[in-house]
């Protein structure tokens, strides 16, 4: 009983593949987790959440604490946001509703500066953080999630009330600690921008090429030309990051490349968005890094070509 | 009668959209034109060639001088080759068979150095030339051709017997004269490499993007992002040409861009090749220009990204 009292209350805003997976892992580790759902509320309220994990085996959370409205949720210490970046502004009312006054809001999203549009809509007392998930996971249906591989979350601090850097970093450590307590590899990052650029080394090549070439990671890694293209795109991300003041560790791109080679065939979320005619996350994953690099005097030509192509595809897909 | 005697005998090797169109135009202008066909021989022998031209109206050539084997053709003064660059080496026997000893062989093909693989297979006495066709034309079926717009042919000299430059240029002028006599705009180019690079300013963006984005020229010219990408690709071609010693006239890329805006919706031949699961002309149109520019110290990143993507698509399409 005392254990539960000490553990923070966690709210999951957007119970898709990411929110569902980490929420279930935290709930199974004993955290008090509450899931906000929209269209899938009835199905998940009835059947709970099921994860078919190649790493952890089949995981079921039933019943799950499910809500169709944020005002019904208990005040949360941590809010994990697993929705698309394209809907961040629209999430503010739900986040405000579910958050304790000094809550930590963690955006589990890819791309650059995804917190910026949300920040002005939140009270200054709320801590805003970003989390980068290196994971192969997808949603198969309401409350049904397949976890193919990996799972690590890198956490960094974005903004919040005026407190010392050390206090901010303690919050980041607390966030990473949540995941680690649930058996998930997690690192507290000293710089969120750095963490976001680092994750882009993977997302920029694979997300876009999965849509452009209609291929998952296995065929992309099996073809000599797409391999060269992926490596060239990764090198451009590293160059863009450097121009913006973030040195990606030497060998990190190679590490991701080799890691992807060993992964099961994985279709990035952008491909699923494309296939289901949802807007692609082009702003966060392509437009902002390109603009940031350009402002720093760095042209990323291949990424620009990929981005323009994806814009054309996205516009014709909606 | 005397007019026919003075006019050269023209052989068409590969009676697709290009060979068929120019062959019919020349035949209607009174030239003695002979068409070599393979799989479509019977249909064209029976029904002749029909061009539905938005510029010249409906044109019919019936009967046409059709042949299923080069050895049945009369010795030709000019051979116009309208096949894909991917089959050039295989054409040598037919060209040798149909050519007079001092014949002029004109490759109506896009891309760089398309003559190089054929040259060593031909007798030294044969003149080899290249022709760049700025035309919107496609094949609808055996002997059925739709001509949507344009038609100009730029001719340049590749190689041949040791004769003075002036004599070579006279042959180029003679080639351009053939087309002009048939009412087709044609220019004798002083430098074939220059002419080929110049044509690539159009082919590199539009051929590849039609396959990559599944779009003809009208949607490509209607979208803000594909427009930016097309202009950036054109600028890279101009930069590559310059690095290789060929200055493209200032404003030429803009001229092609504006011209394409005014064209009817056109699907480049590469798209038709893709759709019919034929090999794409990636070597001539992308790999060689990229290699030539690279050898001159010039990296063309967007073209490289497009090329690698097309290689992946091509490999999965066969």
Coordinates of C-alpha atoms in Angstrom, one line a residue:
Chain A
X1 CA 0.0 0.0 0.0
X2 CA 2.8 2.4 0.9
X3 CA 4.5 1.5 -2.3
X4 CA 1.6 2.8 -4.4
X5 CA 1.4 6.0 -2.3
X6 CA 5.0 6.8 -3.1
X7 CA 4.7 6.0 -6.8
X8 CA 3.6 8.8 -9.0
X9 CA 0.2 8.8 -10.8
X10 CA 0.8 8.5 -14.5
X11 CA -1.6 9.6 -17.2
X12 CA -1.4 8.4 -20.8
X13 CA -2.7 11.0 -23.3
X14 CA -3.2 9.1 -26.5
X15 CA -3.3 5.4 -26.1
X16 CA -1.9 4.3 -29.4
X17 CA 1.1 2.1 -29.9
X18 CA 3.5 4.2 -27.9
X19 CA 1.2 5.4 -25.2
X20 CA -0.3 1.9 -24.9
X21 CA 3.0 0.1 -24.7
X22 CA 4.7 2.3 -22.1
X23 CA 1.5 2.7 -20.1
X24 CA 1.1 -1.1 -19.8
X25 CA 4.7 -1.6 -18.9
X26 CA 4.5 1.0 -16.2
X27 CA 1.2 -0.4 -14.9
X28 CA 2.6 -3.9 -14.8
X29 CA 5.6 -2.5 -12.8
X30 CA 3.1 -1.2 -10.2
X31 CA 2.6 2.4 -11.2
X32 CA -0.9 3.9 -11.0
X33 CA -1.6 4.4 -14.7
X34 CA -4.6 6.0 -16.3
X35 CA -5.4 5.9 -20.0
X36 CA -7.2 8.6 -21.9
X37 CA -8.9 7.4 -25.1
X38 CA -11.2 8.9 -27.7
X39 CA -12.6 6.7 -30.4
X40 CA -11.3 3.5 -28.9
X41 CA -12.5 4.1 -25.4
X42 CA -15.4 1.5 -25.5
X43 CA -13.2 -1.3 -26.9
X44 CA -10.4 -0.8 -24.5
X45 CA -12.7 -0.2 -21.5
X46 CA -14.2 -3.6 -22.3
X47 CA -11.3 -5.7 -23.4
X48 CA -8.3 -3.8 -21.8
X49 CA -4.9 -3.5 -23.5
X50 CA -3.0 -6.4 -25.0
X51 CA 0.6 -6.3 -26.1
X52 CA 2.1 -9.0 -28.3
X53 CA 5.7 -8.4 -27.4
X54 CA 8.6 -10.2 -29.1
X55 CA 10.7 -9.1 -26.2
X56 CA 8.5 -9.6 -23.1
X57 CA 6.0 -12.1 -24.4
X58 CA 2.2 -11.5 -24.3
X59 CA 1.2 -8.7 -21.9
X60 CA -2.3 -8.0 -20.9
X61 CA -3.7 -5.1 -18.8
X62 CA -7.3 -5.9 -18.0
X63 CA -9.1 -4.0 -16.7
X64 CA -7.2 -0.8 -17.5
X65 CA -8.1 2.5 -16.0
X66 CA -9.7 4.0 -19.0
X67 CA -11.3 7.4 -19.6
X68 CA -13.1 9.0 -22.4
X69 CA -12.7 12.6 -20.9
X70 CA -9.7 14.1 -19.2
X71 CA -11.9 15.7 -16.4
X72 CA -12.7 12.2 -15.2
X73 CA -9.0 11.3 -14.7
X74 CA -7.3 11.7 -11.3
X75 CA -4.7 14.5 -11.0
X76 CA -1.5 13.1 -12.5
X77 CA 2.1 13.6 -11.5
X78 CA 3.4 12.5 -14.9
X79 CA 1.6 12.8 -18.2
X80 CA 2.9 10.8 -21.1
X81 CA 1.8 12.1 -24.5
X82 CA 2.0 9.5 -27.3
X83 CA -0.1 11.2 -30.0
X84 CA 1.0 12.6 -33.3
X85 CA 2.9 15.9 -33.3
X86 CA 0.3 17.2 -35.8
X87 CA -2.3 17.4 -33.0
X88 CA -0.2 18.8 -30.1
X89 CA -2.0 22.2 -29.8
X90 CA -5.4 20.4 -29.6
X91 CA -4.2 18.4 -26.7
X92 CA -3.6 21.3 -24.3
X93 CA -7.1 21.3 -22.7
X94 CA -6.8 17.5 -21.9
X95 CA -3.3 17.9 -20.5
X96 CA -4.3 20.9 -18.3
X97 CA -7.3 19.0 -17.1
X98 CA -5.4 15.9 -16.1
X99 CA -2.2 17.5 -14.7
X100 CA -1.4 18.3 -11.1
X101 CA -0.2 21.9 -10.7
X102 CA 3.5 20.9 -10.8
X103 CA 3.0 17.9 -13.1
X104 CA 5.6 16.7 -15.6
X105 CA 4.4 16.5 -19.2
X106 CA 6.5 14.2 -21.3
X107 CA 6.0 14.2 -25.1
X108 CA 7.0 10.8 -26.5
X109 CA 7.3 12.2 -30.0
X110 CA 9.9 12.4 -32.7
X111 CA 11.0 15.6 -34.5
X112 CA 12.4 18.9 -33.5
X113 CA 10.8 21.5 -31.2
X114 CA 7.6 19.6 -30.9
X115 CA 7.1 21.1 -27.4
X116 CA 7.1 24.7 -28.7
X117 CA 3.5 25.0 -29.9
X118 CA 2.2 23.4 -26.7
X119 CA 4.3 25.4 -24.2
X120 CA 2.4 28.7 -24.4
X121 CA -0.9 26.9 -23.8
X122 CA 0.3 25.4 -20.5
X123 CA 0.6 26.9 -17.0
X124 CA 4.2 28.0 -16.2
X125 CA 4.1 25.7 -13.2
X126 CA 4.0 22.6 -15.5
X127 CA 7.3 21.0 -16.5
X128 CA 7.5 20.1 -20.1
X129 CA 9.9 17.3 -21.2
X130 CA 10.6 15.4 -24.4
X131 CA 11.2 11.6 -24.8
X132 CA 12.7 9.9 -27.8
X133 CA 11.6 6.2 -28.1
X134 CA 13.9 3.8 -30.0
X135 CA 11.3 1.1 -30.4
X136 CA 9.6 -1.0 -33.0
X137 CA 6.0 -1.0 -32.1
X138 CA 2.7 -0.6 -33.9
X139 CA -1.0 -0.7 -33.3
X140 CA -3.0 -3.5 -34.7
X141 CA -6.4 -2.4 -33.5
X142 CA -8.2 -0.8 -30.5
X143 CA -6.0 -1.8 -27.5
X144 CA -4.0 -4.3 -29.6
X145 CA -0.3 -3.5 -29.9
X146 CA 2.5 -5.5 -31.4
X147 CA 6.0 -4.8 -30.0
X148 CA 8.6 -6.2 -32.4
X149 CA 11.9 -5.0 -30.8
X150 CA 13.8 -2.5 -28.8
X151 CA 12.2 0.0 -26.4
X152 CA 14.7 2.5 -25.0
X153 CA 13.5 6.0 -24.1
X154 CA 15.8 9.0 -23.9
X155 CA 14.4 11.8 -21.8
X156 CA 15.3 15.5 -21.8
X157 CA 14.0 18.7 -20.3
X158 CA 12.3 21.4 -22.4
X159 CA 10.9 24.1 -20.1
X160 CA 9.1 24.9 -16.9
X161 CA 9.1 27.0 -13.8
X162 CA 12.2 28.9 -12.9
X163 CA 14.3 26.4 -10.9
X164 CA 18.0 25.5 -10.9
X165 CA 19.4 23.4 -13.7
X166 CA 20.2 20.7 -11.2
X167 CA 16.6 20.5 -10.1
X168 CA 15.5 20.2 -13.7
X169 CA 18.0 17.5 -14.3
X170 CA 16.6 15.7 -11.2
X171 CA 13.2 15.7 -12.9
X172 CA 14.7 14.2 -16.0
X173 CA 16.4 11.5 -13.9
X174 CA 13.0 10.9 -12.2
X175 CA 11.4 10.4 -15.7
X176 CA 14.2 8.1 -16.8
X177 CA 13.8 6.3 -13.5
X178 CA 10.1 5.6 -14.2
X179 CA 11.0 3.7 -17.3
X180 CA 13.9 1.9 -15.8
X181 CA 11.6 0.8 -12.9
X182 CA 9.4 -0.8 -15.6
X183 CA 12.4 -2.7 -17.1
X184 CA 12.8 -0.2 -19.9
X185 CA 16.2 1.1 -20.9
X186 CA 16.2 4.9 -20.4
X187 CA 18.7 7.6 -20.3
X188 CA 18.5 11.1 -18.9
X189 CA 19.8 13.5 -21.6
X190 CA 21.6 16.7 -20.6
X191 CA 20.2 18.5 -23.7
X192 CA 16.8 17.8 -25.3
X193 CA 17.8 19.4 -28.6
X194 CA 20.8 17.1 -28.8
X195 CA 18.5 14.1 -28.0
X196 CA 16.0 15.1 -30.7
X197 CA 18.7 15.6 -33.4
X198 CA 20.2 12.2 -32.4
X199 CA 16.9 10.5 -32.9
X200 CA 16.4 12.2 -36.3
X201 CA 19.5 10.3 -37.5
X202 CA 17.1 7.3 -37.6
X203 CA 13.8 8.9 -38.4
X204 CA 14.8 11.1 -41.3
X205 CA 16.0 8.3 -43.5
X206 CA 13.6 5.5 -42.5
X207 CA 10.3 7.3 -42.0
X208 CA 10.4 9.1 -45.3
X209 CA 11.8 6.3 -47.4
X210 CA 9.2 3.9 -46.1
X211 CA 6.6 6.1 -47.6
X212 CA 8.5 7.2 -50.7
X213 CA 9.6 3.7 -51.6
X214 CA 6.8 1.7 -50.0
X215 CA 9.2 -0.5 -48.1
X216 CA 9.9 -1.5 -44.5
X217 CA 13.4 -1.7 -43.1
X218 CA 14.3 -5.1 -44.3
X219 CA 14.1 -4.4 -48.1
X220 CA 15.6 -1.0 -47.5
X221 CA 18.6 -2.6 -45.8
X222 CA 18.9 -5.3 -48.5
X223 CA 19.3 -3.0 -51.5
X224 CA 22.7 -1.5 -52.3
X225 CA 21.3 1.8 -53.5
X226 CA 18.9 2.5 -50.6
X227 CA 21.7 1.6 -48.2
X228 CA 23.9 4.3 -49.8
X229 CA 21.0 6.7 -49.7
X230 CA 20.2 6.0 -46.0
X231 CA 23.9 6.5 -45.0
X232 CA 24.0 9.8 -47.0
X233 CA 20.8 11.0 -45.3
X234 CA 22.2 10.0 -41.9
X235 CA 25.4 11.9 -42.6
X236 CA 23.4 15.0 -43.5
X237 CA 21.5 14.8 -40.2
X238 CA 24.8 14.6 -38.4
X239 CA 26.0 17.6 -40.4
X240 CA 22.9 19.6 -39.6
X241 CA 23.1 18.8 -35.9
X242 CA 26.7 19.9 -35.8
X243 CA 25.8 23.1 -37.6
X244 CA 23.2 23.7 -34.9
X245 CA 25.7 23.1 -32.1
X246 CA 25.0 19.4 -31.4
X247 CA 27.8 17.0 -31.9
X248 CA 26.5 13.5 -32.6
X249 CA 28.9 11.0 -31.3
X250 CA 31.2 9.5 -34.0
X251 CA 29.9 6.1 -35.0
X252 CA 26.3 6.8 -33.8
X253 CA 24.9 6.7 -37.3
X254 CA 26.8 3.5 -38.0
X255 CA 25.4 2.1 -34.8
X256 CA 21.8 2.9 -35.9
X257 CA 22.5 1.5 -39.4
X258 CA 23.8 -1.8 -38.0
X259 CA 21.0 -2.0 -35.4
X260 CA 18.4 -1.5 -38.1
X261 CA 20.0 -4.3 -40.1
X262 CA 19.4 -6.7 -37.2
X263 CA 15.8 -5.5 -36.6
X264 CA 12.8 -7.5 -37.8
X265 CA 11.2 -5.8 -40.8
X266 CA 9.7 -2.7 -39.4
X267 CA 7.3 -0.1 -41.0
X268 CA 7.8 3.2 -39.3
X269 CA 4.8 5.1 -38.0
X270 CA 5.0 7.5 -41.0
X271 CA 4.2 4.6 -43.3
X272 CA 1.1 3.7 -41.2
X273 CA 0.0 7.3 -41.2
X274 CA 0.4 7.4 -45.0
X275 CA -1.5 4.2 -45.5
X276 CA -4.4 5.3 -43.3
X277 CA -4.4 8.7 -45.0
X278 CA -3.5 10.6 -41.9
X279 CA -1.3 13.8 -42.2
X280 CA 2.4 12.9 -42.1
X281 CA 4.6 14.4 -39.4
X282 CA 6.7 16.4 -42.0
X283 CA 6.9 19.6 -40.1
X284 CA 8.5 18.1 -37.0
X285 CA 10.7 15.5 -38.7
X286 CA 11.8 17.4 -41.8
X287 CA 10.8 21.0 -42.1
X288 CA 12.1 22.2 -38.7
X289 CA 15.5 20.4 -38.9
X290 CA 15.9 21.7 -42.5
X291 CA 15.1 25.3 -41.4
X292 CA 17.3 25.1 -38.3
X293 CA 20.2 23.8 -40.4
X294 CA 19.6 26.4 -43.0
X295 CA 19.6 29.2 -40.4
X296 CA 22.9 27.9 -39.3
X297 CA 24.2 28.1 -42.9
X298 CA 24.0 24.4 -43.7
X299 CA 22.1 23.1 -46.7
X300 CA 20.9 19.5 -46.4
X301 CA 20.1 18.7 -50.1
X302 CA 19.1 15.1 -49.9
X303 CA 16.9 15.6 -46.9
X304 CA 15.3 18.6 -48.7
X305 CA 14.7 16.5 -51.8
X306 CA 13.1 13.8 -49.6
X307 CA 11.0 16.4 -47.8
X308 CA 9.7 18.0 -51.0
X309 CA 8.8 14.6 -52.4
X310 CA 6.9 13.7 -49.1
X311 CA 5.1 17.0 -49.2
X312 CA 3.8 16.2 -52.7
X313 CA 2.8 12.7 -51.6
X314 CA 1.1 13.9 -48.3
X315 CA -0.9 16.6 -50.1
X316 CA -2.2 14.0 -52.6
X317 CA -3.0 11.5 -49.9
X318 CA -5.5 13.5 -47.7
Chain B
X1 CA 11.0 11.0 -109.5
X2 CA 14.3 12.8 -109.5
X3 CA 13.4 14.3 -106.1
X4 CA 13.2 10.8 -104.6
X5 CA 16.5 9.8 -106.1
X6 CA 18.3 12.7 -104.4
X7 CA 16.6 12.1 -101.1
X8 CA 18.4 9.8 -98.7
X9 CA 17.0 6.4 -97.8
X10 CA 16.0 6.5 -94.1
X11 CA 15.8 3.4 -91.9
X12 CA 13.9 3.5 -88.6
X13 CA 15.3 1.0 -86.0
X14 CA 12.7 0.6 -83.3
X15 CA 9.3 1.9 -84.4
X16 CA 8.0 3.0 -81.0
X17 CA 6.7 6.5 -80.2
X18 CA 9.9 8.3 -81.3
X19 CA 10.9 6.2 -84.3
X20 CA 7.3 6.0 -85.5
X21 CA 6.6 9.7 -85.2
X22 CA 9.7 11.0 -86.9
X23 CA 9.6 8.2 -89.5
X24 CA 6.0 9.0 -90.5
X25 CA 6.8 12.8 -90.6
X26 CA 9.8 12.1 -92.9
X27 CA 7.8 9.7 -95.1
X28 CA 5.0 12.2 -95.5
X29 CA 7.7 14.8 -96.5
X30 CA 8.7 12.5 -99.4
X31 CA 11.6 10.6 -97.9
X32 CA 12.1 6.9 -98.6
X33 CA 11.5 5.6 -95.1
X34 CA 11.8 1.9 -94.0
X35 CA 10.6 0.7 -90.6
X36 CA 12.2 -2.2 -88.7
X37 CA 9.8 -3.8 -86.2
X38 CA 9.9 -6.8 -83.9
X39 CA 6.8 -7.9 -82.0
X40 CA 4.6 -5.3 -83.7
X41 CA 5.6 -6.2 -87.3
X42 CA 2.4 -8.0 -88.3
X43 CA 0.1 -5.3 -86.9
X44 CA 1.9 -2.4 -88.5
X45 CA 2.4 -4.3 -91.8
X46 CA -1.3 -4.8 -91.9
X47 CA -2.6 -1.5 -90.6
X48 CA 0.3 0.9 -91.1
X49 CA 1.2 3.7 -88.7
X50 CA -1.3 6.2 -87.3
X51 CA -0.4 9.3 -85.4
X52 CA -2.9 11.3 -83.5
X53 CA -1.1 14.6 -83.4
X54 CA -2.4 17.6 -81.4
X55 CA -0.1 19.7 -83.6
X56 CA -0.4 18.3 -87.1
X57 CA -3.8 16.6 -86.9
X58 CA -4.3 12.9 -87.6
X59 CA -1.5 11.4 -89.8
X60 CA -1.6 8.0 -91.4
X61 CA 1.1 6.1 -93.2
X62 CA -0.4 3.1 -94.9
X63 CA 1.1 1.0 -96.3
X64 CA 4.4 1.7 -94.5
X65 CA 7.6 -0.1 -95.6
X66 CA 7.8 -2.5 -92.8
X67 CA 10.4 -5.2 -92.1
X68 CA 10.7 -7.9 -89.5
X69 CA 14.4 -8.4 -90.2
X70 CA 17.2 -5.9 -91.0
X71 CA 18.6 -8.0 -93.8
X72 CA 15.4 -7.4 -95.8
X73 CA 15.8 -3.6 -95.6
X74 CA 17.4 -1.6 -98.5
X75 CA 20.8 -0.1 -97.7
X76 CA 20.1 3.1 -95.7
X77 CA 21.9 6.5 -95.8
X78 CA 20.4 7.5 -92.4
X79 CA 19.4 5.2 -89.6
X80 CA 17.3 6.7 -86.9
X81 CA 17.4 4.6 -83.7
X82 CA 14.4 5.2 -81.4
X83 CA 14.8 2.3 -79.0
X84 CA 15.6 2.4 -75.3
X85 CA 19.3 3.0 -74.4
X86 CA 19.1 -0.2 -72.3
X87 CA 19.2 -2.2 -75.6
X88 CA 21.8 -0.3 -77.6
X89 CA 24.4 -3.1 -77.7
X90 CA 21.9 -5.6 -78.9
X91 CA 21.0 -3.3 -81.9
X92 CA 24.4 -3.4 -83.5
X93 CA 23.7 -6.3 -85.8
X94 CA 20.6 -4.7 -87.2
X95 CA 22.3 -1.4 -87.7
X96 CA 25.2 -3.0 -89.5
X97 CA 22.9 -5.0 -91.7
X98 CA 20.8 -2.0 -92.7
X99 CA 23.5 0.6 -93.1
X100 CA 25.3 1.7 -96.3
X101 CA 29.1 1.7 -95.8
X102 CA 29.2 5.4 -95.0
X103 CA 25.7 5.7 -93.4
X104 CA 24.8 8.1 -90.6
X105 CA 23.5 6.4 -87.5
X106 CA 21.5 8.8 -85.3
X107 CA 20.5 7.8 -81.8
X108 CA 17.3 9.6 -80.9
X109 CA 17.9 8.9 -77.2
X110 CA 18.2 10.8 -73.9
X111 CA 21.1 10.6 -71.5
X112 CA 24.8 10.9 -71.5
X113 CA 27.3 8.9 -73.7
X114 CA 24.6 6.6 -75.0
X115 CA 26.7 6.1 -78.2
X116 CA 29.8 4.8 -76.3
X117 CA 28.7 1.2 -76.0
X118 CA 27.6 0.9 -79.6
X119 CA 30.6 2.6 -81.2
X120 CA 33.1 -0.2 -80.9
X121 CA 30.6 -2.6 -82.5
X122 CA 30.2 -0.5 -85.7
X123 CA 32.6 -0.2 -88.6
X124 CA 34.8 2.9 -88.5
X125 CA 33.3 4.1 -91.8
X126 CA 29.9 4.7 -90.1
X127 CA 29.1 8.1 -88.7
X128 CA 27.5 8.0 -85.3
X129 CA 25.3 10.9 -84.1
X130 CA 23.0 11.7 -81.3
X131 CA 19.7 13.5 -81.4
X132 CA 17.8 15.0 -78.5
X133 CA 14.0 15.1 -79.0
X134 CA 12.0 17.7 -77.1
X135 CA 8.7 16.2 -77.7
X136 CA 5.6 14.9 -75.9
X137 CA 4.8 11.6 -77.6
X138 CA 3.7 8.2 -76.5
X139 CA 2.7 4.9 -78.0
X140 CA -0.8 3.7 -77.4
X141 CA -0.5 0.3 -79.2
X142 CA 1.2 -1.3 -82.2
X143 CA 1.5 1.5 -84.8
X144 CA -0.6 3.8 -82.7
X145 CA 1.1 7.0 -81.5
X146 CA -0.2 10.1 -79.7
X147 CA 1.7 13.3 -80.2
X148 CA 0.7 15.8 -77.6
X149 CA 3.0 18.7 -78.2
X150 CA 6.4 20.0 -79.3
X151 CA 8.8 18.0 -81.6
X152 CA 12.2 19.7 -82.0
X153 CA 15.3 17.6 -82.5
X154 CA 18.8 18.8 -81.6
X155 CA 21.5 16.9 -83.5
X156 CA 25.2 16.5 -82.7
X157 CA 28.1 14.5 -84.0
X158 CA 29.6 11.7 -81.9
X159 CA 32.3 9.8 -83.9
X160 CA 33.2 8.4 -87.3
X161 CA 35.9 8.2 -89.9
X162 CA 38.8 10.6 -89.8
X163 CA 37.4 13.7 -91.6
X164 CA 37.7 17.4 -91.0
X165 CA 35.5 19.0 -88.3
X166 CA 33.8 21.0 -91.0
X167 CA 32.8 17.9 -92.9
X168 CA 31.4 16.4 -89.7
X169 CA 29.5 19.5 -89.0
X170 CA 28.1 19.3 -92.6
X171 CA 26.8 15.9 -91.7
X172 CA 25.1 17.3 -88.6
X173 CA 23.6 20.0 -90.7
X174 CA 22.4 17.4 -93.2
X175 CA 20.7 15.6 -90.3
X176 CA 19.0 18.7 -89.0
X177 CA 18.0 19.5 -92.6
X178 CA 16.1 16.1 -92.9
X179 CA 13.9 17.1 -89.9
X180 CA 13.4 20.6 -91.1
X181 CA 12.4 19.4 -94.5
X182 CA 9.7 17.4 -92.7
X183 CA 8.4 20.5 -90.9
X184 CA 10.2 19.7 -87.7
X185 CA 12.2 22.3 -85.8
X186 CA 15.8 21.1 -85.7
X187 CA 19.2 22.5 -84.7
X188 CA 22.7 21.4 -85.6
X189 CA 24.6 21.4 -82.3
X190 CA 28.4 22.1 -82.3
X191 CA 28.9 19.8 -79.3
X192 CA 26.9 16.6 -78.6
X193 CA 27.9 16.5 -75.0
X194 CA 26.6 20.0 -74.5
X195 CA 23.4 19.0 -76.2
X196 CA 23.0 15.9 -74.1
X197 CA 23.6 17.8 -70.8
X198 CA 21.2 20.5 -72.0
X199 CA 18.4 17.9 -72.5
X200 CA 19.1 16.4 -69.1
X201 CA 17.9 19.6 -67.6
X202 CA 14.5 18.4 -68.5
X203 CA 14.8 14.6 -68.2
X204 CA 16.5 14.4 -64.8
X205 CA 13.7 16.1 -62.9
X206 CA 10.6 15.0 -64.8
X207 CA 11.5 11.4 -65.8
X208 CA 12.5 10.4 -62.3
X209 CA 9.8 12.3 -60.4
X210 CA 7.1 10.9 -62.7
X211 CA 8.1 7.4 -61.4
X212 CA 8.9 8.3 -57.8
X213 CA 5.7 10.4 -57.2
X214 CA 3.5 8.7 -59.7
X215 CA 2.6 11.9 -61.4
X216 CA 2.6 13.5 -64.8
X217 CA 3.8 17.0 -65.5
X218 CA 0.6 18.9 -64.7
X219 CA 0.4 17.8 -61.0
X220 CA 4.1 18.1 -60.6
X221 CA 3.9 21.7 -61.9
X222 CA 0.9 22.5 -59.7
X223 CA 2.4 21.7 -56.3
X224 CA 4.6 24.2 -54.5
X225 CA 7.1 21.6 -53.2
X226 CA 7.6 19.6 -56.3
X227 CA 8.1 22.9 -58.2
X228 CA 10.9 23.8 -55.7
X229 CA 12.4 20.3 -56.1
X230 CA 12.3 20.4 -59.9
X231 CA 14.0 23.8 -59.9
X232 CA 16.6 22.5 -57.5
X233 CA 17.2 19.4 -59.6
X234 CA 17.5 21.5 -62.8
X235 CA 20.0 23.8 -61.0
X236 CA 22.1 20.7 -60.1
X237 CA 22.1 19.6 -63.8
X238 CA 23.3 23.0 -64.9
X239 CA 26.0 22.9 -62.2
X240 CA 27.1 19.4 -63.3
X241 CA 27.2 20.4 -66.9
X242 CA 29.4 23.4 -66.0
X243 CA 31.7 21.3 -64.0
X244 CA 32.1 19.1 -67.1
X245 CA 32.9 22.1 -69.2
X246 CA 29.5 22.8 -70.7
X247 CA 27.9 26.1 -70.0
X248 CA 24.1 25.9 -70.2
X249 CA 22.8 29.2 -71.3
X250 CA 21.5 31.3 -68.4
X251 CA 17.7 31.1 -68.3
X252 CA 17.6 27.8 -70.2
X253 CA 16.3 25.9 -67.1
X254 CA 13.7 28.6 -66.5
X255 CA 12.7 28.3 -70.2
X256 CA 12.1 24.5 -69.8
X257 CA 10.3 25.0 -66.5
X258 CA 7.9 27.6 -68.1
X259 CA 7.5 25.5 -71.2
X260 CA 6.5 22.4 -69.1
X261 CA 4.0 24.5 -67.3
X262 CA 2.2 25.2 -70.6
X263 CA 2.4 21.6 -71.8
X264 CA -0.6 19.3 -71.6
X265 CA -0.2 16.7 -68.8
X266 CA 2.7 14.5 -70.0
X267 CA 4.0 11.2 -68.6
X268 CA 7.6 10.9 -69.5
X269 CA 8.7 7.6 -71.2
X270 CA 10.4 6.5 -67.9
X271 CA 7.0 6.3 -66.3
X272 CA 5.7 4.2 -69.2
X273 CA 8.7 1.9 -68.8
X274 CA 8.0 1.6 -65.1
X275 CA 4.3 0.9 -65.6
X276 CA 5.1 -1.8 -68.1
X277 CA 7.8 -3.3 -65.9
X278 CA 10.6 -2.5 -68.4
X279 CA 14.1 -1.6 -67.1
X280 CA 14.4 2.2 -66.5
X281 CA 17.1 4.2 -68.4
X282 CA 18.9 5.0 -65.1
X283 CA 22.4 4.4 -66.4
X284 CA 22.2 7.0 -69.2
X285 CA 20.0 9.6 -67.5
X286 CA 21.3 9.4 -64.0
X287 CA 24.4 7.3 -63.3
X288 CA 26.6 8.7 -66.1
X289 CA 25.9 12.4 -65.5
X290 CA 26.5 11.8 -61.7
X291 CA 29.7 10.0 -62.4
X292 CA 30.9 12.6 -64.9
X293 CA 30.1 15.4 -62.4
X294 CA 31.8 13.6 -59.6
X295 CA 34.9 13.0 -61.7
X296 CA 34.9 16.8 -62.2
X297 CA 34.7 17.3 -58.4
X298 CA 31.0 18.2 -58.3
X299 CA 28.5 16.4 -56.0
X300 CA 24.9 16.5 -57.2
X301 CA 23.2 15.5 -54.0
X302 CA 19.5 15.8 -54.9
X303 CA 20.1 13.9 -58.2
X304 CA 22.0 11.3 -56.3
X305 CA 19.1 10.8 -53.9
X306 CA 16.6 10.6 -56.8
X307 CA 18.8 8.1 -58.6
X308 CA 19.2 5.8 -55.6
X309 CA 15.5 5.9 -55.0
X310 CA 14.8 5.0 -58.6
X311 CA 17.4 2.2 -58.5
X312 CA 15.5 0.7 -55.6
X313 CA 12.2 1.0 -57.4
X314 CA 13.6 -0.3 -60.6
X315 CA 15.0 -3.4 -58.9
X316 CA 11.7 -4.2 -57.3
X317 CA 9.8 -3.7 -60.5
X318 CA 11.4 -6.3 -62.7

